[in-house]
CSV table of C-alpha atoms in Angstrom, one decimal:
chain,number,residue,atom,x,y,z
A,1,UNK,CA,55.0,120.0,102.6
A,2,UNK,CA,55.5,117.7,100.0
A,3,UNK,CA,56.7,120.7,97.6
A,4,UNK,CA,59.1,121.9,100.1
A,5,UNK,CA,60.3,118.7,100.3
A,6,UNK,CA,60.5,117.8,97.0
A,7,UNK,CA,62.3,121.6,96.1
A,8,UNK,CA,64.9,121.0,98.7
A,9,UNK,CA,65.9,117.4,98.5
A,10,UNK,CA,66.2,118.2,94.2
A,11,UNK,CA,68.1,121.0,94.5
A,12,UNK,CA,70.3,119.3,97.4
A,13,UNK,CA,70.7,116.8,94.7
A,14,UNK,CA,71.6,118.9,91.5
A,15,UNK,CA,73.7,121.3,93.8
A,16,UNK,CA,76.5,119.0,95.3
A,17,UNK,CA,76.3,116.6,92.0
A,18,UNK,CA,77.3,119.8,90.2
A,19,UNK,CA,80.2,120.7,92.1
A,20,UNK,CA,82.1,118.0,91.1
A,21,UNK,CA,82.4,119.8,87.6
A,22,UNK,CA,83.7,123.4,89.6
A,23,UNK,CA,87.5,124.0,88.5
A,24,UNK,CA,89.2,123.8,91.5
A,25,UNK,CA,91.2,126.4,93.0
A,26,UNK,CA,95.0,126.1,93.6
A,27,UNK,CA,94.7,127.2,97.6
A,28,UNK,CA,92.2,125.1,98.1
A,29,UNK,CA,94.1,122.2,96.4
A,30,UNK,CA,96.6,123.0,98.7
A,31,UNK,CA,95.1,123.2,102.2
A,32,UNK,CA,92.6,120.8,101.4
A,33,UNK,CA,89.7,123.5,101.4
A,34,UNK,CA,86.9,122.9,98.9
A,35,UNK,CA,86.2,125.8,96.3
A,36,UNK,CA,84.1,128.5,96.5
A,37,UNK,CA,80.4,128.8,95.4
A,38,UNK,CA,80.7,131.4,92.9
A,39,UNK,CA,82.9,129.2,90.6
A,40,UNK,CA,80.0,127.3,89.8
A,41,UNK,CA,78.7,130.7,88.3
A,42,UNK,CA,81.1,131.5,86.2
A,43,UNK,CA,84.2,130.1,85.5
A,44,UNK,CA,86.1,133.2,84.3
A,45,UNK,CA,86.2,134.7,87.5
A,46,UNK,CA,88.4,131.2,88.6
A,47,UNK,CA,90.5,132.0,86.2
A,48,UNK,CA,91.0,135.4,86.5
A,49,UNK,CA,91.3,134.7,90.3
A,50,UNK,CA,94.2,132.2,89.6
A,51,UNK,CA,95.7,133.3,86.2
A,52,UNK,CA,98.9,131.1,86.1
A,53,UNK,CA,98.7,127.8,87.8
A,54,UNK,CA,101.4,125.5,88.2
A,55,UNK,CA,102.3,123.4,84.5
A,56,UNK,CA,102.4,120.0,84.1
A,57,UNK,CA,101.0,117.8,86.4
A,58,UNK,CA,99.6,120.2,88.8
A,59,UNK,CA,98.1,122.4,85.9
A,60,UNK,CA,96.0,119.1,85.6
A,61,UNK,CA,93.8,120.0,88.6
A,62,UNK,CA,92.7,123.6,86.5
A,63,UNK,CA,92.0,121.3,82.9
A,64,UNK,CA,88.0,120.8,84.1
A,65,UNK,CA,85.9,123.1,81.9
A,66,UNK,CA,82.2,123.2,81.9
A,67,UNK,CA,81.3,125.4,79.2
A,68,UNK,CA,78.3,127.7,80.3
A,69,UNK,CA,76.5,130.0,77.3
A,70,UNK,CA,79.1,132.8,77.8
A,71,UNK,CA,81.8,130.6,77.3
A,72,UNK,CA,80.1,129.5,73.5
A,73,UNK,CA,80.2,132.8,72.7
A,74,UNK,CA,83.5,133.5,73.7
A,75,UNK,CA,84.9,130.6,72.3
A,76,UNK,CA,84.0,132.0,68.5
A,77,UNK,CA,84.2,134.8,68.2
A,78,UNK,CA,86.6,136.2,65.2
A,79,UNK,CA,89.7,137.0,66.6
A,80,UNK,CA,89.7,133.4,68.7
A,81,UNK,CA,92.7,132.7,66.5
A,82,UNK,CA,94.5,135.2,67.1
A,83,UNK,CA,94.0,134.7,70.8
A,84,UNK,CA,94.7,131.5,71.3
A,85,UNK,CA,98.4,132.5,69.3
A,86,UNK,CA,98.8,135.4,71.3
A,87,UNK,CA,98.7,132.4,74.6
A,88,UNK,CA,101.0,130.5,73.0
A,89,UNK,CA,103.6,131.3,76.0
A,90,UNK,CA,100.9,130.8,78.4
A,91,UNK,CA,99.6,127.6,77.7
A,92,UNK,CA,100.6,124.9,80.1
A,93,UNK,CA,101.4,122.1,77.6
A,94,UNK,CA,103.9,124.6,76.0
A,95,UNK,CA,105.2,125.2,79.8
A,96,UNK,CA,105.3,121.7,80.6
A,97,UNK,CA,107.6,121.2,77.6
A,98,UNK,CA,110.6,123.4,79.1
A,99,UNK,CA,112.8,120.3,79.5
A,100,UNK,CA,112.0,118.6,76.0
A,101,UNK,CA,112.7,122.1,74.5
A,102,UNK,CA,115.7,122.8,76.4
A,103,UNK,CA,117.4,120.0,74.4
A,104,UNK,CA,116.5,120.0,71.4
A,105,UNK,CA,117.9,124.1,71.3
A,106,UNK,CA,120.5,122.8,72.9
A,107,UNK,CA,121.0,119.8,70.6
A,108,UNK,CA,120.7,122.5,67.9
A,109,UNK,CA,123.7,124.3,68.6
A,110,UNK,CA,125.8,121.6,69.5
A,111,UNK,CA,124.8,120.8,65.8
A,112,UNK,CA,125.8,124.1,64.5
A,113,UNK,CA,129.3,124.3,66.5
A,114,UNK,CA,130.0,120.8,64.9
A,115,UNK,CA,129.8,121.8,61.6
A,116,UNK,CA,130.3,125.4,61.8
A,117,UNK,CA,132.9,125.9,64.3
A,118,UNK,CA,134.9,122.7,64.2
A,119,UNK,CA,134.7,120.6,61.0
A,120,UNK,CA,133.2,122.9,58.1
A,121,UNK,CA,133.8,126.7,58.7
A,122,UNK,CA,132.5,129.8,60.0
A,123,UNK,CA,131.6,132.9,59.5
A,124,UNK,CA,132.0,136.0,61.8
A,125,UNK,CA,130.1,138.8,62.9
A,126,UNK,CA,131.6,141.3,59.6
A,127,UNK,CA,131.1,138.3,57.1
A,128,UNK,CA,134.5,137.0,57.1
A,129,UNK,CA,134.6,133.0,56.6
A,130,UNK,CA,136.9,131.4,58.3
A,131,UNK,CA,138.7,127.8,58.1
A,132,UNK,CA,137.5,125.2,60.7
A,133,UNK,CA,139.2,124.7,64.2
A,134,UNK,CA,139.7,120.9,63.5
A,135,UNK,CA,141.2,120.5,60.4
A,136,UNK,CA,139.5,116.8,58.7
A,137,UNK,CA,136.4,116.4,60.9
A,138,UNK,CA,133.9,115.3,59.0
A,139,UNK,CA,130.7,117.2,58.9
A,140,UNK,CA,127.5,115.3,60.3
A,141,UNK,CA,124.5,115.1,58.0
A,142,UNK,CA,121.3,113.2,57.3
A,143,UNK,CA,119.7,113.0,54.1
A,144,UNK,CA,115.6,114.1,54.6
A,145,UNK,CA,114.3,111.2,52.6
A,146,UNK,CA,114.9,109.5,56.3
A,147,UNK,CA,112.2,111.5,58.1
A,148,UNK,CA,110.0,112.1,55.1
A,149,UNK,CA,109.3,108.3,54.9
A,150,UNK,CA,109.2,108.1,58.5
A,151,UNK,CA,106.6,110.9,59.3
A,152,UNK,CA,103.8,109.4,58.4
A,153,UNK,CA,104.3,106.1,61.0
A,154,UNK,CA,104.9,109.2,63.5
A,155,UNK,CA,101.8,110.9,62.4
A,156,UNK,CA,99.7,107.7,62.2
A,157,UNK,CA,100.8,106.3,65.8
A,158,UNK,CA,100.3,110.4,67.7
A,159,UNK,CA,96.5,110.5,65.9
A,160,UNK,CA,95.9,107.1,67.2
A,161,UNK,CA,96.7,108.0,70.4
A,162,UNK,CA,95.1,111.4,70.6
A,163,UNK,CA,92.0,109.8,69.1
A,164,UNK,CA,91.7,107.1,72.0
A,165,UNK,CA,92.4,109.9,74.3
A,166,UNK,CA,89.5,111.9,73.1
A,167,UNK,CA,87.4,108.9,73.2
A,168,UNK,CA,88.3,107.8,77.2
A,169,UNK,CA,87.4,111.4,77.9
A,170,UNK,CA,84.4,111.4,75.9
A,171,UNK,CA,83.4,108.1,77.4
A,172,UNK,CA,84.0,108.9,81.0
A,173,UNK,CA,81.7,112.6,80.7
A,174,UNK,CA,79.0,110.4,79.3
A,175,UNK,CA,79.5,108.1,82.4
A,176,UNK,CA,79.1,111.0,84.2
A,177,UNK,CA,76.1,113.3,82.9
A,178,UNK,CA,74.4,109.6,83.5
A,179,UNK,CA,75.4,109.6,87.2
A,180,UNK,CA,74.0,113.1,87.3
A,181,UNK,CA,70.5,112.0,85.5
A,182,UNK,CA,70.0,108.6,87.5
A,183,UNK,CA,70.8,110.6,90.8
A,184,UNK,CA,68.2,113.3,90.0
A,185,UNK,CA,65.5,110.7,88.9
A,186,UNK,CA,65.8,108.7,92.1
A,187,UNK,CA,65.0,111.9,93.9
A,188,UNK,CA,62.3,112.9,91.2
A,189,UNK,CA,60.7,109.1,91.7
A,190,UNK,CA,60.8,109.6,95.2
A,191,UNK,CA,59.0,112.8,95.9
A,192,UNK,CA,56.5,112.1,92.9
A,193,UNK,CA,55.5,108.6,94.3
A,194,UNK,CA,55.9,108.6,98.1
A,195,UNK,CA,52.6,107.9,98.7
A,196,UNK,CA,50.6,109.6,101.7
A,197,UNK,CA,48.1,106.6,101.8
A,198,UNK,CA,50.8,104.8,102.9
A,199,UNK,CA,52.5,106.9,105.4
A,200,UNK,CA,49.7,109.8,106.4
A,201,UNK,CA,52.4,111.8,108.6
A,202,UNK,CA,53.7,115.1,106.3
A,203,UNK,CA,56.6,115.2,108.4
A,204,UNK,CA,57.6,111.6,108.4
A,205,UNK,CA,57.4,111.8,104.3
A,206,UNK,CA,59.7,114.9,104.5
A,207,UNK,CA,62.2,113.3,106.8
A,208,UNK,CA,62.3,110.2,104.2
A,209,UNK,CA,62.7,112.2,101.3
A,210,UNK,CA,65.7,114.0,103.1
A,211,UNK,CA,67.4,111.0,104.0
A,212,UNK,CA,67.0,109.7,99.8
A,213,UNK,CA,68.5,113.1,98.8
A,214,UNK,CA,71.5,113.4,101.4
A,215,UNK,CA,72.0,109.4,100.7
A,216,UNK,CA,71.8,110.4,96.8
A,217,UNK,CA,74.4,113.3,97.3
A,218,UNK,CA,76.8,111.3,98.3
A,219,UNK,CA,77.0,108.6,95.7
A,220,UNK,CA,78.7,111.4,93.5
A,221,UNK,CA,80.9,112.7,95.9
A,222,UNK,CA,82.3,109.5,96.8
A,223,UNK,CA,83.1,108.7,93.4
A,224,UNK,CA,84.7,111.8,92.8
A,225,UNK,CA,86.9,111.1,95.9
A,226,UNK,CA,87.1,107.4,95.0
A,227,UNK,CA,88.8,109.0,91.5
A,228,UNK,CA,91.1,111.8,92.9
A,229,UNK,CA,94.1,112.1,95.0
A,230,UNK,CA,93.8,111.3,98.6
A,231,UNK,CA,96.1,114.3,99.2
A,232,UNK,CA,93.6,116.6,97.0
A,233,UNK,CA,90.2,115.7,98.5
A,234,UNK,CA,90.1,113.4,101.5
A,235,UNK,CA,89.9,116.3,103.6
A,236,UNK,CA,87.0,118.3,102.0
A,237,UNK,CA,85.5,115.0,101.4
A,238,UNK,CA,85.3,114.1,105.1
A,239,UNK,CA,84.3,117.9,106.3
A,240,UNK,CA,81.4,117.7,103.4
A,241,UNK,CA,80.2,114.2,104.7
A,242,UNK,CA,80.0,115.1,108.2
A,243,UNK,CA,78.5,118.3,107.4
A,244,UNK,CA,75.6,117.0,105.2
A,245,UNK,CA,74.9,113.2,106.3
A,246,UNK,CA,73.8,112.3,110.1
A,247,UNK,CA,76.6,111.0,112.7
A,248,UNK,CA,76.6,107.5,111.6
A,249,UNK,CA,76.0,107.4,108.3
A,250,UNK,CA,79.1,110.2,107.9
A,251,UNK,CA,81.6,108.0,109.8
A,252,UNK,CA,80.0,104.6,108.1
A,253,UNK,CA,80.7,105.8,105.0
A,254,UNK,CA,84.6,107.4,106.0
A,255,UNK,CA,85.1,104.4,107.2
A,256,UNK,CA,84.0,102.5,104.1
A,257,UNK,CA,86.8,100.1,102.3
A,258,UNK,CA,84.7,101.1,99.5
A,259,UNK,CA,82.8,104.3,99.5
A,260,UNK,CA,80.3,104.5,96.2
A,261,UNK,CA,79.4,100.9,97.0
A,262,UNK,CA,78.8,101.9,100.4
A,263,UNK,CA,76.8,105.3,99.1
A,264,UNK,CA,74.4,102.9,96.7
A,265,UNK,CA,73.7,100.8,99.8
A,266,UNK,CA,72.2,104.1,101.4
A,267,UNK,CA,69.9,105.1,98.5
A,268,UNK,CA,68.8,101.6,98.2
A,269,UNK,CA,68.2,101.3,102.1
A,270,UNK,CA,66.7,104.9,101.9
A,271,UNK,CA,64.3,104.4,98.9
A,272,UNK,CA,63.0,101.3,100.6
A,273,UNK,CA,62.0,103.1,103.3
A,274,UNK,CA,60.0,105.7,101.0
A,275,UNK,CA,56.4,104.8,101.2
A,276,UNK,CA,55.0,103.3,97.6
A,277,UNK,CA,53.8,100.7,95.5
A,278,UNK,CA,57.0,97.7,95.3
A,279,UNK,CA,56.0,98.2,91.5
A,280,UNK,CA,57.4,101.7,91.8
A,281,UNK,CA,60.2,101.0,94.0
A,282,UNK,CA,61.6,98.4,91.3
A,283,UNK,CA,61.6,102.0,89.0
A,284,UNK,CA,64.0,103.7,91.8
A,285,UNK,CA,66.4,100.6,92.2
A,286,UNK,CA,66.6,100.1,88.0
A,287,UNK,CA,68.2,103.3,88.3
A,288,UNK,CA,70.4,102.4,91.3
A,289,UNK,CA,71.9,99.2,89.1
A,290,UNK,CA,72.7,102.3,86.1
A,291,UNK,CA,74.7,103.9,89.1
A,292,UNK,CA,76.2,100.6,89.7
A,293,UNK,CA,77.3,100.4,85.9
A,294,UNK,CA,78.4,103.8,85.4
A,295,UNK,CA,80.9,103.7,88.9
A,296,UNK,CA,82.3,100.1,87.2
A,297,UNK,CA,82.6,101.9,83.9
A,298,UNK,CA,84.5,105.5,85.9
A,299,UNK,CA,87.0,102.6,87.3
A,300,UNK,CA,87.6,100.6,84.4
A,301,UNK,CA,88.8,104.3,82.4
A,302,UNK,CA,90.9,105.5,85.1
A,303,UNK,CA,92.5,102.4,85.9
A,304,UNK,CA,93.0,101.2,82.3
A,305,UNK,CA,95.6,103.4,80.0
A,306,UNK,CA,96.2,103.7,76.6
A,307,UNK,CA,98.1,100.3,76.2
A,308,UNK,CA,102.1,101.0,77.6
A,309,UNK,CA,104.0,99.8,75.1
A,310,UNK,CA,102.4,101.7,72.7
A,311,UNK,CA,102.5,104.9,74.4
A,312,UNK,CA,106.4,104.0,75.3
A,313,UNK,CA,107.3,103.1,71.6
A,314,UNK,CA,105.1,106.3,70.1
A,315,UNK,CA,107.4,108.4,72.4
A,316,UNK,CA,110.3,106.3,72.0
A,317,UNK,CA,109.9,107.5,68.2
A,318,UNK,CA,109.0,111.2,68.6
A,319,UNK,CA,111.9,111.9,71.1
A,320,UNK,CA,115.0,110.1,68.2
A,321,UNK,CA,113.2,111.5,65.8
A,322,UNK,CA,113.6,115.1,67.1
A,323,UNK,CA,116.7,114.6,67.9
A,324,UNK,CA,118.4,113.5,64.9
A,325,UNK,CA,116.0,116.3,63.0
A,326,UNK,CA,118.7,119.0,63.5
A,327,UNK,CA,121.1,117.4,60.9
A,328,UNK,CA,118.6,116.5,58.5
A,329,UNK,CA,117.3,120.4,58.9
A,330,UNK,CA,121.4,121.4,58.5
A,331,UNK,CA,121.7,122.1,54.7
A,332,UNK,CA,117.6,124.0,54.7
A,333,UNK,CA,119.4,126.6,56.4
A,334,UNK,CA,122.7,127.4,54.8
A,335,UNK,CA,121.3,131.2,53.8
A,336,UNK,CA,121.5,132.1,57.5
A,337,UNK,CA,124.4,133.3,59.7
A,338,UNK,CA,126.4,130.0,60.4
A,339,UNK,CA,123.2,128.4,60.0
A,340,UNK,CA,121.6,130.0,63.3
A,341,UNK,CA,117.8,129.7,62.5
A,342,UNK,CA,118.1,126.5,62.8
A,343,UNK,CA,117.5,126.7,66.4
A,344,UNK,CA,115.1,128.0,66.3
A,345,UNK,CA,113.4,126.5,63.9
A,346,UNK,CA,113.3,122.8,65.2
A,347,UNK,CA,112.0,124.3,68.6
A,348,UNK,CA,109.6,125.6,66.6
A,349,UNK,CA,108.7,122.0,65.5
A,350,UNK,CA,109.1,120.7,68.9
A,351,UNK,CA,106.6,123.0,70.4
A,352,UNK,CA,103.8,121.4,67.9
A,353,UNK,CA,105.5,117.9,67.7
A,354,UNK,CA,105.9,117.4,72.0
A,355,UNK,CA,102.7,119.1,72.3
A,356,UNK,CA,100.3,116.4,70.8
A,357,UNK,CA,102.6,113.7,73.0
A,358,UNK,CA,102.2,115.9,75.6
């Protein structure tokens, strides 16, 4: 019995504190359905499943990779180059970029029409130049010593920021593989010390030990709830609670102004109740205060950005200096037709310039 027990209450445990790593699916998202099991498996079939989710801020709900073995390999093998350029078109930061695009092309060929078409000359489709439609506008230029001594305060302030950002994310997976640990050495500590001496009844033991691993489960989960969007999760979160954790304890814990302080009040009340040596049980509640930490630590990253005036100012900069690019860019392309690759050669720049801000 106290293998049974000890298999079940572990694998409850690793199970659910897994799933908050599953990438969720769109419908589920949407009518507040949780996803299905054999995501957890393998995440290509998610993807295959649901090849082109929504970009921008809803593509944010598909960005929660777990890489599994396969995914290593995949990930390099020789032509990864070439496949991650053949995406390009695909990728949602380069879809979520449609309206920063948009106006630098268009930017562009107000740019070419100015100096082209109105002030400096054009050519037309046989080669034949013709005078300007304005005679004495001037033509608008900048010289490219402007942006060459500016780019590297551009480059300096978007490493900065994708360096911090690399670093929060870093951070908060740490904060979470420890959730995952503590959670699965309370259970180990437990089953290992629940001492029959103590409390001769098998049965008893086994009803303790499921209490510590359904009270354990849900520490996790209501974090993970505690960090998402109400409209996202509330729903599966209640329907999982209710499912999982007796009548009381599910609507306590609903109920709860704050739900992973409330789920640590649980495992504490449940590992009291296991039957062993105070000496042990000081082992079990050690790892209860590194739960503690690690749900102060999840708060303190979602709740604290990248400071805002420097986010506002780097984009501030990357957005004037994109848009005044176009007539430093003007005179690099006087070989072409009316100057016409210049279009597309500052959304080029844009693509690779937005995308890091992005």
């Amino acid at each position: 019995l106290r293998i049974v027990a000890f298999v079940g209450t572990l694998s409850a445990c690793i199970k659910n504190t897994a799933t908050a790593f599953v990438v969720p699916f769109p419908s589920a998202i949407n009518t507040h359905k949780h996803v299905f099991p054999h995501c957890a498996r393998d995440r290509h079939v998610c993807r295959a499943e649901f090849k082109n989710p929504t970009a921008g801020e809803e593509s944010r709900k598909f960005r929660r990779d777990v890489f599994t073995y396969k995914d290593w390999v995949e990930s390099r093998k020789p032509d990864r180059i070439y496949r991650k350029l053949g995406s390009t078109l695909n990728s949602g930061v380069v879809k979520g970029l449609g309206k920063e695009l948009t106006i630098v092309a268009i930017l562009s060929t107000m740019v070419i029409v100015w100096n082209s078409l109105l002030s400096g000359g054009w050519v037309d489709f046989s080669g034949v130049g013709h005078d300007p439609l304005i005679e004495g506008l001037p033509m608008i230029e900048l010289p490219m010593n402007v942006f060459t001594l500016s780019s590297p305060a551009l480059g300096l302030m978007l490493v900065f920021r994708t360096n911090t950002s690399y670093n929060r994310w870093a951070e908060a997976r740490a904060k979470w593989g420890s959730i995952i640990n503590h959670t699965r050495n309370i259970v180990r500590m437990g089953e290992a010390w629940c001492d029959p001496k103590l409390e001769p009844n098998p049965y008893i033991r086994a009803e303790l030990l499921d209490n510590l691993s359904r009270a354990v489960w849900s520490f996790p989960r209501s974090l993970t709830r505690h960090l998402s969007d109400s409209e996202e999760d509330e729903e599966p979160f209640k329907q999982e609670v209710r499912e999982k954790l007796k009548p009381e304890r599910a609507e306590a814990l609903i109920a709860a102004r704050h739900r992973p302080c409330r789920s640590l009040h649980d495992i504490s009340v449940a590992a009291n109740a296991i039957p062993m040596p105070y000496m042990r049980r000081n082992k079990i509640d050690k790892s209860i205060t590194v739960l503690i930490d690690d749900c102060g630590a999840c708060e303190r990253i979602f709740g604290s950005p990248v400071p805002l005036v420097y986010t506002r100012h780097t984009a501030r900069f990357l957005y004037v200096w994109h848009l005044l690019l176009p007539f430093a860019l003007w005179g690099a392309f006087d070989y072409s037709w009316n100057h016409i690759m210049l279009i597309p050669a500052n959304v080029f720049i844009s693509v690779f310039m937005f995308g890091i801000e992005e």
